[in-house]
Coordinates of C-alpha atoms in Angstrom, one line a residue:
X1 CA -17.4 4.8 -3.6
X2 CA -15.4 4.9 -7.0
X3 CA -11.5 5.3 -6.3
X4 CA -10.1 6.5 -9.2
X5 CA -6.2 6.0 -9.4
X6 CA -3.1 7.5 -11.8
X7 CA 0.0 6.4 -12.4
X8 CA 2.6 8.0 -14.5
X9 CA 5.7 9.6 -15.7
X10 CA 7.6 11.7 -13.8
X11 CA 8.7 14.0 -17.0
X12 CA 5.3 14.6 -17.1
X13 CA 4.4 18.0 -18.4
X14 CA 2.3 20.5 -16.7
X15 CA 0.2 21.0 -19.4
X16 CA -1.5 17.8 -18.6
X17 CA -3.5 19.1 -15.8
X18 CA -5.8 20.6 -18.0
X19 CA -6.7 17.3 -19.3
X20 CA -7.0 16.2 -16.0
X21 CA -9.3 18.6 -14.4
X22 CA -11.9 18.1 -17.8
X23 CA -11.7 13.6 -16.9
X24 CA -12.8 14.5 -13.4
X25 CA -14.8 16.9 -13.7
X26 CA -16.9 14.5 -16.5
X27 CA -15.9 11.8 -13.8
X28 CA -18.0 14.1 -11.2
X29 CA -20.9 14.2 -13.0
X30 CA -21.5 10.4 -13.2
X31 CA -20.4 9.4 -10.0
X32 CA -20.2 12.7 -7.6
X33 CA -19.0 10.5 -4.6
X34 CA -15.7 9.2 -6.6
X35 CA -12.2 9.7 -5.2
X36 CA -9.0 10.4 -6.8
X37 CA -6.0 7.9 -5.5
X38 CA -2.3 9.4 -6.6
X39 CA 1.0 7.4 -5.8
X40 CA 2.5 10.9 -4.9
X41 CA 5.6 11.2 -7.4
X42 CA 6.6 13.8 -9.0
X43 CA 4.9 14.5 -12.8
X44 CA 1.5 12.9 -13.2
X45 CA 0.9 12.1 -9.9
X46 CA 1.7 15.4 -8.4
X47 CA -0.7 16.8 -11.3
X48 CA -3.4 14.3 -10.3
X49 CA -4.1 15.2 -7.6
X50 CA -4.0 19.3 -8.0
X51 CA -6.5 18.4 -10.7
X52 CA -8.6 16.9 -7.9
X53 CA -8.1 19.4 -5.5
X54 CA -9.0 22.2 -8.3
X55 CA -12.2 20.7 -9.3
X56 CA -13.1 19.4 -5.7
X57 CA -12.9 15.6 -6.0
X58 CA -11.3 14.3 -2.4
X59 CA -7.7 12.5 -3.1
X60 CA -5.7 10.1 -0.9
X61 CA -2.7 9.8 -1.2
X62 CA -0.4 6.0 -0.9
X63 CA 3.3 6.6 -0.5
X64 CA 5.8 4.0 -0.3
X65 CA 7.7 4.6 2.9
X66 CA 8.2 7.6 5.5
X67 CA 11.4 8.5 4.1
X68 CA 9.6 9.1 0.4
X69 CA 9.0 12.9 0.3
X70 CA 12.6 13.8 2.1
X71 CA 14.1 11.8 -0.9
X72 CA 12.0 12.8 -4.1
X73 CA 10.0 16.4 -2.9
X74 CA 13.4 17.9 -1.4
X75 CA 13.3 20.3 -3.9
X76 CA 9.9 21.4 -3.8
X77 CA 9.1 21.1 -0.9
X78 CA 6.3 23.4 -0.4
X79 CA 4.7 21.6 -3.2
X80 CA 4.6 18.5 -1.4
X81 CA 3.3 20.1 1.9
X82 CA 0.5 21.6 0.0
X83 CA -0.2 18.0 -1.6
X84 CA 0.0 16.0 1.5
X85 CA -2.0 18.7 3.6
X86 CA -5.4 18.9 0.9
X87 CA -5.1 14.9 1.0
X88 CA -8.0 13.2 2.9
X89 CA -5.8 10.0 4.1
X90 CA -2.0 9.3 3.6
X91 CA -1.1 5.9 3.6
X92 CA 2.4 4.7 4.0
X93 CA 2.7 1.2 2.6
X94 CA 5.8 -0.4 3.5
X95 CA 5.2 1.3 7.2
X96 CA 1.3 0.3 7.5
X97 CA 0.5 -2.4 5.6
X98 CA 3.7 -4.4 5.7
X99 CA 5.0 -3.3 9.1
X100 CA 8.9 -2.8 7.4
X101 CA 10.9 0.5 8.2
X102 CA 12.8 -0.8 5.0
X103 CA 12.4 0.5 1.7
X104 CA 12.4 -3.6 -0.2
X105 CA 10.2 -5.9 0.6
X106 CA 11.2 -9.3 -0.5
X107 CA 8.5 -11.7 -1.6
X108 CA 9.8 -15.2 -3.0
X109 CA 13.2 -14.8 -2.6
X110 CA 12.9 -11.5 -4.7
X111 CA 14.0 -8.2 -3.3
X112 CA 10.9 -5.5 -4.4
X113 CA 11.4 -1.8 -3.9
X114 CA 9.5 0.3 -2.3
X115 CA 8.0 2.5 -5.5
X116 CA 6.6 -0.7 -7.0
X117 CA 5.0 -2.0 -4.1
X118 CA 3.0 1.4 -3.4
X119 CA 1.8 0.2 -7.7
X120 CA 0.4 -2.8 -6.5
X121 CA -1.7 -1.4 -3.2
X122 CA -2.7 0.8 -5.7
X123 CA -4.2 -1.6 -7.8
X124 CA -6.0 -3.8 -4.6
X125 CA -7.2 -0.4 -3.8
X126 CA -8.9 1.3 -7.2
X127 CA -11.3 0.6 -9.1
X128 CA -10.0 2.3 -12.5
X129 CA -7.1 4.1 -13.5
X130 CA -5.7 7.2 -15.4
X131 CA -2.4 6.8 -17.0
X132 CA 0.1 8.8 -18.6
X133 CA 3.3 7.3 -20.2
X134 CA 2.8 3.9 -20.2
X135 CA 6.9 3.2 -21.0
X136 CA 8.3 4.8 -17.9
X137 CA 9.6 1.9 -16.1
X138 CA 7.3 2.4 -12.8
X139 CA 4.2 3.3 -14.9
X140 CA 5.0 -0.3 -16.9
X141 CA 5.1 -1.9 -13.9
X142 CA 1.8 -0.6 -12.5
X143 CA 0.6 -1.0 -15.8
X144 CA 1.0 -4.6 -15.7
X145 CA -0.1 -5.0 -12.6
X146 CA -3.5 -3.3 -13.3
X147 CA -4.6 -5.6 -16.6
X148 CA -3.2 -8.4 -14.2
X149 CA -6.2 -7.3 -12.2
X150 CA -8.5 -7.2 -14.7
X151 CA -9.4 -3.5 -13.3
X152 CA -10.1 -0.8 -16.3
X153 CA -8.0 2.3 -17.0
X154 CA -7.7 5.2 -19.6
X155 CA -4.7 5.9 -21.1
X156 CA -3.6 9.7 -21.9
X157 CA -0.9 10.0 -24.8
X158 CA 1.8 11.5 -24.1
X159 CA 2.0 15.2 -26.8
X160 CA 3.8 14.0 -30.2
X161 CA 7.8 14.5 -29.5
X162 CA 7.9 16.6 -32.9
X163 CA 5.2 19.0 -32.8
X164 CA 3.7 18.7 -29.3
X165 CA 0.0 18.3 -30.1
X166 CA -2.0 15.5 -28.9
X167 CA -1.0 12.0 -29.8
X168 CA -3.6 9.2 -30.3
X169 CA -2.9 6.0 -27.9
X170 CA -2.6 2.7 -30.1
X171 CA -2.6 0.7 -26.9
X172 CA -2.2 -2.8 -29.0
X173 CA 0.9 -1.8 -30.3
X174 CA 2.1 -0.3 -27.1
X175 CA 2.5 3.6 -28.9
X176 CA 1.0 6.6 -30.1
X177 CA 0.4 8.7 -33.4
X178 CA 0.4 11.9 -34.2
X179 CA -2.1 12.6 -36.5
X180 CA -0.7 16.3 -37.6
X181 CA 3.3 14.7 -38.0
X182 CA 1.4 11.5 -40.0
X183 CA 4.2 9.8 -37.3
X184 CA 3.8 6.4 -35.1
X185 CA 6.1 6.4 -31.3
X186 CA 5.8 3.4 -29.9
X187 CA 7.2 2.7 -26.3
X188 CA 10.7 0.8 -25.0

């Protein structure tokens, strides 16, 4: 089985699950028993895995702690319980992996939190990756952890900040450029 995983801002636009629906579906058709894997934020994650669940690809979902949702879904709640019941398998990192009820885990004298540790599971657990705002600071962080791991991912620009069409990712620069604006963004 593929596992096909996302990480991304949570400013992310809705708009975005358009462009999400068409990678999966393509994604479908060369591999019709891959998986989608989302970290379950807000934004690009939340989209994620509608797009799966629109088009029919089976999504887990990895989630930092117990306590997550109460804390970031309070809000929209019935979006959340709509995610979390279409999901195949929830996993709760810090809970089920690292046995901690605590939301940092400390590895080499380092205190970690919670968010960032559901990034690297994601990593040991895909095989690729979708992302969406490399800059954010948890996206960066996943980010790095993926080319760390060697594992291959697709990056989705983020829309120009001037006119809102697509931007081009210039991934070697760490930006994008709007071809319509003739204007380069590059990332913090």
């Amino acid at each position: 089985m593929y596992l096909l995983a996302g990480t991304g801002s949570r400013s992310c636009p809705a708009t975005i699950h358009a462009t999400l629906c068409d990678k999966l579906d393509k994604m479908l058709k060369w591999n019709p028993q891959a998986e989608v894997l989302s970290g379950a934020a807000t934004g690009f994650d939340h989209q994620l895995a509608l797009a799966a669940y629109e088009v029919g690809v089976p999504y887990h979902l990895c989630i930092p702690n117990r306590g997550y949702a109460s804390h970031y879904w309070k809000d929209r709640w019935d979006e959340w319980v709509f995610m979390s019941e279409n999901a195949i398998t929830i996993e709760y990192v810090m809970e089920e992996v690292y046995h901690l009820s605590d939301i940092y885990l400390w590895v080499n004298g380092k205190k970690i939190h919670s968010n960032f540790v559901r990034n690297s599971r994601m990593v040991e657990r895909a095989n690729g990756f979708l992302v969406y705002d490399a800059g954010s600071p948890g996206t960066k962080h996943c980010v790095e952890e993926i080319r760390k791991a060697g594992k291959p991912m697709t990056v989705i620009a983020a829309p120009c900040n001037i006119c809102g069409e697509p931007s081009v990712m210039i991934d070697d620069l760490g930006g994008s450029y709007c071809a319509k604006c003739s204007m380069f963004a590059f990332d913090d």
